[in-house]
Amino acid sequence: MFDLDKWQEITAALKKNKLRTILTGLGVMFGILILVTLLGIGRGFQNNIQSSLGNFATNSTVFWVEKTTKAYKGLPRNRSYQFTNDDLEVLKRSIPELQDIAPDINGWSGNATNNTFREDKKGNFRIKGTSPEMNNVNPVEVIAGRFINQNDLKEFRKVITIGPRVQELMFEKDEDPIGQYLKVNGIYFRIIGTIKPLSRNMGMRDDVLQMPFTTLQQLYNQGDKFHVFLATAKVGESVADLENKIFEILARRHSIHPDDRQAIGNFNIAKMFNKIFGLFNSIGFLFWVIGFGVLLTGIIGVSNIMHVVVKERTKELGIKRAIGARPREVVGQIINEAVFLTTFAGFWGLVLGVLIVEGIGKMTEGDPNPQILNPYVDINVAFIALGVLVLFGVLAGLLPAQRAIRIKPVDALRYE
């Protein structure tokens, strides 16, 4: 039940020495402000990294060709080779842990000259060969139309999807590009979809043209050869084990020494993601430690001030005890004062911290390459912070309160 007299007594006690109360409250306020601001900024950094990674598969790995470093089966070292489309089929059949596998092939972009034409419009765009599986590994958002499918691959269809920058430069604002044609490196391609890359990984940009990788191989006289592919493991399967099995099969198919790991380039993207997320967790923990450290300093200040308050009010507390106040009532009064001070100061620290984080977010809006993206304070963090403040407020008042009830009423009345 709300006791107006009790709260008036608390505020009156805190007003007796306003400067001391304000300085103590500032210590608590800045503690929670620093904690909330650091966590909000940390979230902004995390959002920026995750945005650049997009929806890229976290259970993936990438392979590329290198030169052999060991002689094997009569073949010399320093030998070149290329992956083939048959390699993909063999890997799919031989490795049950394999979820998706997709070659990544880049086309010639014209050495800074225009490679794409339509009527009086022209441009130089990034050309990539892709497959339906690639959209599971490095996804794009299909804005209109459709993505490349298996029939496009089998039939070597001259179809493309275009990024938003291509659409902007090659078509009018209200013009529908689906079904229309672009002349790419001298060959006409029908547009089947408009897409938006969800990451900048593997050379994906807004100015991308994607076609079936088999069509690109035919266009550039590459036969069935390519240099790079990505693979993902099924849920619950080890990416490292998948890498070993892929290496063993490719080494046999291309007569590479079983110990010549340098002959097949490989990067475990799953391991990289684990390191990034581990770094985020470590930074978050560090921010909590720093914030709590500053907050704890303020709470210790509150406890010290409450010790001084108890000493100054020894006679007052003695009178209360003498006229029948129970020990728990005295303890409750001291703790309530400490909790009120920490909670009030902490609340305004929390509000200011949220405003600072929101302000940083507004400042970075519109920046094409922000270091901090959409920082915000998690509501759960706010509730945890408030709960910690109440707990610390109780602890800050507990020791002074215990000292207060140990004072005998007779001794308190004699105190000057």
Tab-separated table of C-alpha atoms in Angstrom:
chain	number	residue	atom	x	y	z
A	1	MET	CA	0.000	0.000	0.000
A	2	PHE	CA	1.270	3.488	-0.845
A	3	ASP	CA	2.252	5.375	2.332
A	4	LEU	CA	2.439	9.104	1.557
A	5	ASP	CA	4.004	9.953	4.913
A	6	LYS	CA	6.762	7.414	4.375
A	7	TRP	CA	7.655	8.805	0.945
A	8	GLN	CA	7.561	12.376	2.218
A	9	GLU	CA	9.982	11.308	4.943
A	10	ILE	CA	12.288	9.699	2.358
A	11	THR	CA	12.351	12.773	0.123
A	12	ALA	CA	12.828	15.072	3.106
A	13	ALA	CA	15.795	13.012	4.287
A	14	LEU	CA	17.416	13.156	0.844
A	15	LYS	CA	16.814	16.908	0.588
A	16	LYS	CA	18.698	17.654	3.798
A	17	ASN	CA	21.956	17.647	1.865
A	18	LYS	CA	21.007	18.288	-1.755
A	19	LEU	CA	24.539	18.542	-3.116
A	20	ARG	CA	25.542	15.208	-1.612
A	21	THR	CA	22.385	13.552	-2.911
A	22	ILE	CA	22.840	14.977	-6.417
A	23	LEU	CA	26.498	13.945	-6.668
A	24	THR	CA	25.706	10.449	-5.436
A	25	GLY	CA	22.798	10.145	-7.864
A	26	LEU	CA	25.004	11.297	-10.746
A	27	GLY	CA	27.404	8.441	-10.040
A	28	VAL	CA	24.582	5.920	-10.388
A	29	MET	CA	23.072	7.707	-13.389
A	30	PHE	CA	26.336	7.740	-15.336
A	31	GLY	CA	26.924	4.095	-14.500
A	32	ILE	CA	23.664	2.934	-16.065
A	33	LEU	CA	24.037	5.483	-18.897
A	34	ILE	CA	27.447	4.088	-19.855
A	35	LEU	CA	26.175	0.502	-19.629
A	36	VAL	CA	23.131	1.143	-21.832
A	37	THR	CA	25.075	3.250	-24.349
A	38	LEU	CA	27.842	0.670	-24.727
A	39	LEU	CA	25.348	-2.151	-25.242
A	40	GLY	CA	23.377	-0.109	-27.784
A	41	ILE	CA	26.506	0.813	-29.745
A	42	GLY	CA	27.680	-2.792	-29.592
A	43	ARG	CA	24.363	-3.862	-31.084
A	44	GLY	CA	24.888	-1.302	-33.860
A	45	PHE	CA	28.318	-2.758	-34.686
A	46	GLN	CA	26.820	-6.252	-34.712
A	47	ASN	CA	23.985	-5.167	-37.012
A	48	ASN	CA	26.504	-3.645	-39.414
A	49	ILE	CA	28.546	-6.851	-39.650
A	50	GLN	CA	25.444	-9.027	-39.980
A	51	SER	CA	24.074	-6.715	-42.672
A	52	SER	CA	27.263	-7.067	-44.721
A	53	LEU	CA	27.078	-10.849	-44.326
A	54	GLY	CA	23.379	-10.847	-45.184
A	55	ASN	CA	21.727	-14.277	-45.180
A	56	PHE	CA	24.885	-16.022	-46.314
A	57	ALA	CA	24.819	-19.661	-45.197
A	58	THR	CA	26.688	-20.012	-41.906
A	59	ASN	CA	27.329	-23.734	-42.482
A	60	SER	CA	29.237	-23.230	-45.731
A	61	THR	CA	32.714	-23.631	-47.146
A	62	VAL	CA	34.367	-22.456	-50.355
A	63	PHE	CA	36.866	-24.304	-52.583
A	64	TRP	CA	39.059	-22.994	-55.408
A	65	VAL	CA	41.788	-24.394	-57.640
A	66	GLU	CA	45.495	-23.878	-56.942
A	67	LYS	CA	48.623	-25.378	-58.488
A	68	THR	CA	49.859	-28.699	-57.166
A	69	THR	CA	52.888	-28.620	-54.874
A	70	LYS	CA	53.759	-32.341	-55.010
A	71	ALA	CA	54.489	-34.713	-57.908
A	72	TYR	CA	52.005	-37.599	-58.088
A	73	LYS	CA	51.357	-40.554	-60.417
A	74	GLY	CA	54.038	-39.393	-62.841
A	75	LEU	CA	52.596	-35.884	-63.002
A	76	PRO	CA	54.884	-32.976	-62.115
A	77	ARG	CA	54.426	-30.511	-59.271
A	78	ASN	CA	53.271	-26.970	-60.036
A	79	ARG	CA	50.579	-28.414	-62.331
A	80	SER	CA	47.356	-26.535	-63.126
A	81	TYR	CA	43.897	-28.097	-63.317
A	82	GLN	CA	40.231	-26.982	-63.184
A	83	PHE	CA	37.053	-28.239	-61.573
A	84	THR	CA	34.410	-29.706	-63.894
A	85	ASN	CA	30.627	-29.921	-63.866
A	86	ASP	CA	30.987	-33.679	-63.420
A	87	ASP	CA	32.831	-33.010	-60.158
A	88	LEU	CA	29.647	-31.427	-58.822
A	89	GLU	CA	27.529	-34.443	-59.714
A	90	VAL	CA	30.024	-36.895	-58.198
A	91	LEU	CA	30.209	-34.902	-54.967
A	92	LYS	CA	26.405	-34.770	-54.723
A	93	ARG	CA	26.127	-38.550	-55.149
A	94	SER	CA	29.057	-39.475	-52.914
A	95	ILE	CA	28.603	-37.281	-49.828
A	96	PRO	CA	25.303	-37.683	-47.928
A	97	GLU	CA	26.269	-34.844	-45.559
A	98	LEU	CA	26.319	-32.376	-48.476
A	99	GLN	CA	23.309	-30.055	-48.599
A	100	ASP	CA	24.030	-27.676	-51.503
A	101	ILE	CA	26.910	-27.190	-53.903
A	102	ALA	CA	27.143	-24.345	-56.394
A	103	PRO	CA	29.879	-23.072	-58.721
A	104	ASP	CA	30.725	-19.368	-58.626
A	105	ILE	CA	31.742	-18.140	-62.089
A	106	ASN	CA	32.495	-14.550	-63.022
A	107	GLY	CA	32.151	-13.298	-66.582
A	108	TRP	CA	34.216	-10.716	-68.406
A	109	SER	CA	33.040	-7.207	-67.534
A	110	GLY	CA	34.675	-5.419	-70.442
A	111	ASN	CA	37.749	-3.872	-68.792
A	112	ALA	CA	35.776	-0.791	-67.674
A	113	THR	CA	34.107	-0.452	-71.110
A	114	ASN	CA	30.387	-0.947	-71.587
A	115	ASN	CA	29.328	-4.588	-71.837
A	116	THR	CA	25.545	-4.210	-71.799
A	117	PHE	CA	23.293	-2.358	-74.270
A	118	ARG	CA	19.599	-1.632	-74.760
A	119	GLU	CA	18.442	0.845	-77.386
A	120	ASP	CA	20.245	4.104	-76.518
A	121	LYS	CA	21.220	2.936	-73.014
A	122	LYS	CA	24.453	1.220	-72.077
A	123	GLY	CA	26.418	0.225	-68.997
A	124	ASN	CA	29.229	-1.857	-67.554
A	125	PHE	CA	27.910	-4.429	-65.095
A	126	ARG	CA	29.216	-7.412	-63.118
A	127	ILE	CA	28.402	-10.693	-64.872
A	128	LYS	CA	28.031	-13.885	-62.848
A	129	GLY	CA	27.067	-17.453	-63.637
A	130	THR	CA	24.794	-18.962	-61.024
A	131	SER	CA	22.501	-21.884	-60.186
A	132	PRO	CA	19.392	-22.484	-58.039
A	133	GLU	CA	21.621	-23.926	-55.284
A	134	MET	CA	23.554	-20.661	-55.042
A	135	ASN	CA	20.388	-18.963	-53.835
A	136	ASN	CA	20.473	-21.274	-50.818
A	137	VAL	CA	24.111	-20.449	-50.073
A	138	ASN	CA	24.283	-16.730	-50.892
A	139	PRO	CA	20.620	-15.705	-51.189
A	140	VAL	CA	19.125	-12.823	-53.111
A	141	GLU	CA	15.670	-11.338	-52.782
A	142	VAL	CA	13.579	-11.855	-55.917
A	143	ILE	CA	11.724	-8.567	-56.423
A	144	ALA	CA	9.841	-9.595	-59.563
A	145	GLY	CA	9.793	-12.573	-61.912
A	146	ARG	CA	11.833	-15.608	-60.904
A	147	PHE	CA	15.353	-16.869	-60.248
A	148	ILE	CA	17.482	-19.206	-62.398
A	149	ASN	CA	16.158	-22.811	-62.361
A	150	GLN	CA	17.423	-26.268	-63.343
A	151	ASN	CA	15.819	-26.140	-66.796
A	152	ASP	CA	17.744	-22.939	-67.513
A	153	LEU	CA	20.954	-24.847	-66.728
A	154	LYS	CA	20.107	-27.979	-68.723
A	155	GLU	CA	18.980	-26.090	-71.811
A	156	PHE	CA	21.715	-23.418	-71.721
A	157	ARG	CA	19.025	-20.758	-71.833
A	158	LYS	CA	19.998	-17.164	-72.577
A	159	VAL	CA	18.147	-15.689	-69.607
A	160	ILE	CA	19.307	-13.307	-66.869
A	161	THR	CA	18.262	-11.742	-63.617
A	162	ILE	CA	19.271	-8.148	-62.997
A	163	GLY	CA	20.123	-6.148	-59.893
A	164	PRO	CA	18.451	-2.849	-58.921
A	165	ARG	CA	21.278	-0.704	-60.316
A	166	VAL	CA	20.994	-2.381	-63.721
A	167	GLN	CA	17.244	-1.775	-63.769
A	168	GLU	CA	17.752	1.854	-62.772
A	169	LEU	CA	20.225	2.567	-65.592
A	170	MET	CA	18.736	0.487	-68.391
A	171	PHE	CA	15.000	1.085	-67.905
A	172	GLU	CA	12.645	3.958	-67.205
A	173	LYS	CA	11.274	4.284	-63.685
A	174	ASP	CA	7.772	2.967	-64.559
A	175	GLU	CA	8.997	0.389	-67.091
A	176	ASP	CA	8.692	-3.349	-66.413
A	177	PRO	CA	11.929	-5.137	-67.387
A	178	ILE	CA	10.535	-8.679	-67.131
A	179	GLY	CA	10.449	-10.316	-70.564
A	180	GLN	CA	12.564	-7.644	-72.218
A	181	TYR	CA	16.049	-8.128	-73.644
A	182	LEU	CA	19.544	-6.844	-72.889
A	183	LYS	CA	22.512	-7.263	-75.218
A	184	VAL	CA	25.364	-8.585	-73.056
A	185	ASN	CA	28.770	-8.936	-74.700
A	186	GLY	CA	27.107	-9.101	-78.101
A	187	ILE	CA	24.435	-11.691	-77.181
A	188	TYR	CA	20.779	-10.996	-76.396
A	189	PHE	CA	19.461	-12.261	-73.049
A	190	ARG	CA	15.841	-12.249	-71.901
A	191	ILE	CA	15.236	-10.835	-68.419
A	192	ILE	CA	13.353	-13.313	-66.224
A	193	GLY	CA	13.687	-11.594	-62.838
A	194	THR	CA	14.824	-8.580	-60.883
A	195	ILE	CA	16.751	-9.326	-57.725
A	196	LYS	CA	18.324	-7.555	-54.779
A	197	PRO	CA	21.517	-9.002	-53.237
A	198	LEU	CA	21.193	-9.622	-49.501
A	199	SER	CA	24.957	-9.482	-48.946
A	200	ARG	CA	28.168	-8.295	-50.599
A	201	ASN	CA	29.795	-11.710	-50.371
A	202	MET	CA	31.303	-13.442	-53.403
A	203	GLY	CA	31.209	-10.275	-55.501
A	204	MET	CA	27.454	-9.701	-55.245
A	205	ARG	CA	26.473	-6.085	-55.890
A	206	ASP	CA	23.445	-4.071	-57.007
A	207	ASP	CA	24.884	-3.857	-60.539
A	208	VAL	CA	24.967	-7.630	-61.056
A	209	LEU	CA	23.746	-9.621	-64.069
A	210	GLN	CA	23.193	-13.323	-63.291
A	211	MET	CA	22.783	-16.020	-65.912
A	212	PRO	CA	22.842	-19.861	-65.802
A	213	PHE	CA	26.435	-20.884	-65.178
A	214	THR	CA	26.252	-23.411	-68.030
A	215	THR	CA	25.276	-20.599	-70.397
A	216	LEU	CA	28.182	-18.472	-69.169
A	217	GLN	CA	30.584	-21.396	-69.674
A	218	GLN	CA	29.341	-21.756	-73.250
A	219	LEU	CA	29.487	-17.994	-73.865
A	220	TYR	CA	33.148	-17.779	-72.804
A	221	ASN	CA	34.201	-21.123	-74.344
A	222	GLN	CA	35.002	-22.609	-70.948
A	223	GLY	CA	33.493	-25.988	-71.735
A	224	ASP	CA	32.432	-27.551	-68.448
A	225	LYS	CA	35.277	-25.971	-66.434
A	226	PHE	CA	35.224	-23.548	-63.500
A	227	HIS	CA	37.539	-22.467	-60.675
A	228	VAL	CA	35.419	-21.848	-57.550
A	229	PHE	CA	32.462	-23.485	-55.832
A	230	LEU	CA	30.649	-23.251	-52.513
A	231	ALA	CA	29.169	-26.075	-50.465
A	232	THR	CA	26.976	-26.324	-47.373
A	233	ALA	CA	26.608	-29.111	-44.839
A	234	LYS	CA	23.254	-30.506	-43.776
A	235	VAL	CA	21.924	-29.409	-40.402
A	236	GLY	CA	23.859	-31.068	-37.594
A	237	GLU	CA	26.752	-32.143	-39.833
A	238	SER	CA	30.338	-30.964	-39.386
A	239	VAL	CA	31.601	-28.561	-42.048
A	240	ALA	CA	35.186	-29.657	-41.312
A	241	ASP	CA	34.268	-33.306	-42.001
A	242	LEU	CA	32.501	-32.244	-45.187
A	243	GLU	CA	35.653	-30.419	-46.316
A	244	ASN	CA	37.777	-33.523	-45.789
A	245	LYS	CA	35.441	-35.685	-47.872
A	246	ILE	CA	35.294	-33.122	-50.676
A	247	PHE	CA	39.092	-32.874	-50.730
A	248	GLU	CA	39.532	-36.662	-50.872
A	249	ILE	CA	37.164	-37.027	-53.833
A	250	LEU	CA	38.594	-34.082	-55.767
A	251	ALA	CA	42.166	-35.234	-55.127
A	252	ARG	CA	41.354	-38.667	-56.603
A	253	ARG	CA	39.538	-37.221	-59.616
A	254	HIS	CA	42.317	-34.756	-60.486
A	255	SER	CA	45.326	-36.983	-59.584
A	256	ILE	CA	46.424	-34.773	-56.695
A	257	HIS	CA	48.663	-36.183	-53.951
A	258	PRO	CA	46.518	-37.082	-50.883
A	259	ASP	CA	48.750	-34.908	-48.681
A	260	ASP	CA	48.879	-31.946	-51.082
A	261	ARG	CA	46.388	-29.748	-49.227
A	262	GLN	CA	47.757	-26.633	-50.899
A	263	ALA	CA	46.644	-27.851	-54.308
A	264	ILE	CA	42.991	-27.200	-53.466
A	265	GLY	CA	42.254	-23.858	-51.873
A	266	ASN	CA	39.680	-23.931	-49.118
A	267	PHE	CA	38.128	-21.552	-46.610
A	268	ASN	CA	35.793	-22.694	-43.843
A	269	ILE	CA	33.156	-19.960	-43.758
A	270	ALA	CA	31.364	-21.683	-40.874
A	271	LYS	CA	34.495	-21.321	-38.737
A	272	MET	CA	34.700	-17.630	-39.662
A	273	PHE	CA	31.063	-17.103	-38.617
A	274	ASN	CA	31.717	-18.853	-35.296
A	275	LYS	CA	34.675	-16.552	-34.659
A	276	ILE	CA	32.611	-13.462	-35.514
A	277	PHE	CA	29.737	-14.478	-33.257
A	278	GLY	CA	32.220	-15.404	-30.523
A	279	LEU	CA	33.774	-11.956	-30.880
A	280	PHE	CA	30.339	-10.349	-30.549
A	281	ASN	CA	29.695	-12.323	-27.357
A	282	SER	CA	33.092	-11.335	-25.944
A	283	ILE	CA	32.552	-7.654	-26.756
A	284	GLY	CA	29.068	-7.789	-25.231
A	285	PHE	CA	30.469	-9.384	-22.069
A	286	LEU	CA	33.223	-6.749	-21.903
A	287	PHE	CA	30.630	-3.960	-22.220
A	288	TRP	CA	28.616	-5.515	-19.382
A	289	VAL	CA	31.748	-5.701	-17.217
A	290	ILE	CA	32.676	-2.071	-17.917
A	291	GLY	CA	29.123	-0.845	-17.353
A	292	PHE	CA	28.691	-2.834	-14.153
A	293	GLY	CA	32.060	-1.637	-12.934
A	294	VAL	CA	31.054	2.003	-13.325
A	295	LEU	CA	27.606	1.268	-11.885
A	296	LEU	CA	29.116	-0.547	-8.911
A	297	THR	CA	31.261	2.504	-8.175
A	298	GLY	CA	28.108	4.600	-7.971
A	299	ILE	CA	26.375	2.036	-5.765
A	300	ILE	CA	29.337	1.981	-3.373
A	301	GLY	CA	28.997	5.748	-3.235
A	302	VAL	CA	25.323	5.350	-2.292
A	303	SER	CA	26.223	2.884	0.460
A	304	ASN	CA	28.889	5.219	1.854
A	305	ILE	CA	26.468	8.141	1.820
A	306	MET	CA	23.843	6.061	3.619
A	307	HIS	CA	26.445	5.252	6.294
A	308	VAL	CA	26.978	8.995	6.746
A	309	VAL	CA	23.218	9.580	6.801
A	310	VAL	CA	22.737	6.950	9.498
A	311	LYS	CA	25.490	8.530	11.572
A	312	GLU	CA	23.980	12.010	11.189
A	313	ARG	CA	20.514	10.748	12.104
A	314	THR	CA	21.570	8.613	15.054
A	315	LYS	CA	19.534	10.659	17.500
A	316	GLU	CA	16.474	10.654	15.240
A	317	LEU	CA	16.657	6.876	14.876
A	318	GLY	CA	17.095	6.522	18.630
A	319	ILE	CA	13.938	8.497	19.251
A	320	LYS	CA	12.023	6.290	16.855
A	321	ARG	CA	13.291	3.192	18.609
A	322	ALA	CA	12.466	4.696	22.003
A	323	ILE	CA	8.826	5.377	21.061
A	324	GLY	CA	8.292	1.871	19.745
A	325	ALA	CA	9.616	1.655	16.179
A	326	ARG	CA	10.501	-1.944	15.389
A	327	PRO	CA	13.947	-2.799	13.932
A	328	ARG	CA	12.456	-3.867	10.599
A	329	GLU	CA	10.792	-0.460	10.254
A	330	VAL	CA	14.149	1.272	10.734
A	331	VAL	CA	15.808	-1.129	8.282
A	332	GLY	CA	12.984	-0.583	5.803
A	333	GLN	CA	13.360	3.183	5.987
A	334	ILE	CA	17.105	3.122	5.271
A	335	ILE	CA	16.765	0.580	2.467
A	336	ASN	CA	13.851	2.497	0.925
A	337	GLU	CA	15.943	5.660	0.836
A	338	ALA	CA	18.814	3.839	-0.855
A	339	VAL	CA	16.513	2.090	-3.357
A	340	PHE	CA	14.691	5.331	-4.144
A	341	LEU	CA	17.942	7.192	-4.808
A	342	THR	CA	19.473	4.461	-6.999
A	343	THR	CA	16.256	3.753	-8.899
A	344	PHE	CA	15.462	7.417	-9.540
A	345	ALA	CA	19.000	8.211	-10.704
A	346	GLY	CA	19.258	4.957	-12.645
A	347	PHE	CA	15.961	5.560	-14.430
A	348	TRP	CA	17.176	8.882	-15.794
A	349	GLY	CA	20.490	7.297	-16.722
A	350	LEU	CA	18.566	4.650	-18.644
A	351	VAL	CA	16.456	7.285	-20.405
A	352	LEU	CA	19.513	9.359	-21.361
A	353	GLY	CA	21.334	6.228	-22.567
A	354	VAL	CA	18.411	5.295	-24.821
A	355	LEU	CA	18.263	8.853	-26.187
A	356	ILE	CA	22.002	8.828	-26.924
A	357	VAL	CA	21.740	5.484	-28.745
A	358	GLU	CA	18.736	6.746	-30.728
A	359	GLY	CA	20.671	9.919	-31.570
A	360	ILE	CA	23.618	7.899	-32.871
A	361	GLY	CA	21.185	5.897	-34.991
A	362	LYS	CA	19.725	9.088	-36.489
A	363	MET	CA	23.214	10.445	-37.245
A	364	THR	CA	24.172	7.309	-39.204
A	365	GLU	CA	20.932	7.141	-41.220
A	366	GLY	CA	21.598	7.615	-44.910
A	367	ASP	CA	25.301	6.788	-44.603
A	368	PRO	CA	26.070	4.314	-47.427
A	369	ASN	CA	28.874	2.697	-45.400
A	370	PRO	CA	27.973	3.131	-41.729
A	371	GLN	CA	30.178	1.676	-39.014
A	372	ILE	CA	27.155	1.529	-36.706
A	373	LEU	CA	23.846	0.327	-38.166
A	374	ASN	CA	20.477	0.703	-36.414
A	375	PRO	CA	21.755	0.725	-32.817
A	376	TYR	CA	19.064	0.091	-30.238
A	377	VAL	CA	18.598	-0.857	-26.605
A	378	ASP	CA	17.005	-4.249	-26.133
A	379	ILE	CA	13.895	-4.015	-23.922
A	380	ASN	CA	15.119	-7.086	-22.040
A	381	VAL	CA	18.366	-5.248	-21.274
A	382	ALA	CA	16.365	-2.297	-19.953
A	383	PHE	CA	14.374	-4.537	-17.593
A	384	ILE	CA	17.534	-6.333	-16.459
A	385	ALA	CA	19.234	-3.002	-15.801
A	386	LEU	CA	16.281	-1.765	-13.746
A	387	GLY	CA	16.177	-5.035	-11.807
A	388	VAL	CA	19.907	-4.784	-11.088
A	389	LEU	CA	19.420	-1.206	-9.896
A	390	VAL	CA	16.748	-2.249	-7.410
A	391	LEU	CA	18.928	-5.121	-6.176
A	392	PHE	CA	21.972	-2.877	-5.820
A	393	GLY	CA	19.832	-0.288	-4.073
A	394	VAL	CA	18.798	-2.883	-1.491
A	395	LEU	CA	22.422	-3.950	-0.998
A	396	ALA	CA	23.543	-0.311	-0.753
A	397	GLY	CA	21.103	0.295	2.083
A	398	LEU	CA	21.448	-3.048	3.866
A	399	LEU	CA	24.769	-2.492	5.645
A	400	PRO	CA	23.908	1.023	6.887
A	401	ALA	CA	20.505	-0.299	7.990
A	402	GLN	CA	22.151	-3.092	9.999
A	403	ARG	CA	24.348	-0.496	11.674
A	404	ALA	CA	21.280	1.593	12.501
A	405	ILE	CA	19.459	-1.212	14.330
A	406	ARG	CA	22.571	-2.101	16.360
A	407	ILE	CA	22.471	1.342	17.987
A	408	LYS	CA	20.800	1.168	21.410
A	409	PRO	CA	18.022	3.750	21.891
A	410	VAL	CA	19.645	5.069	25.106
A	411	ASP	CA	23.011	5.597	23.382
A	412	ALA	CA	21.317	7.176	20.380
A	413	LEU	CA	19.497	9.725	22.559
A	414	ARG	CA	22.806	10.761	24.152
A	415	TYR	CA	24.473	11.172	20.700
A	416	GLU	CA	25.352	14.726	19.659
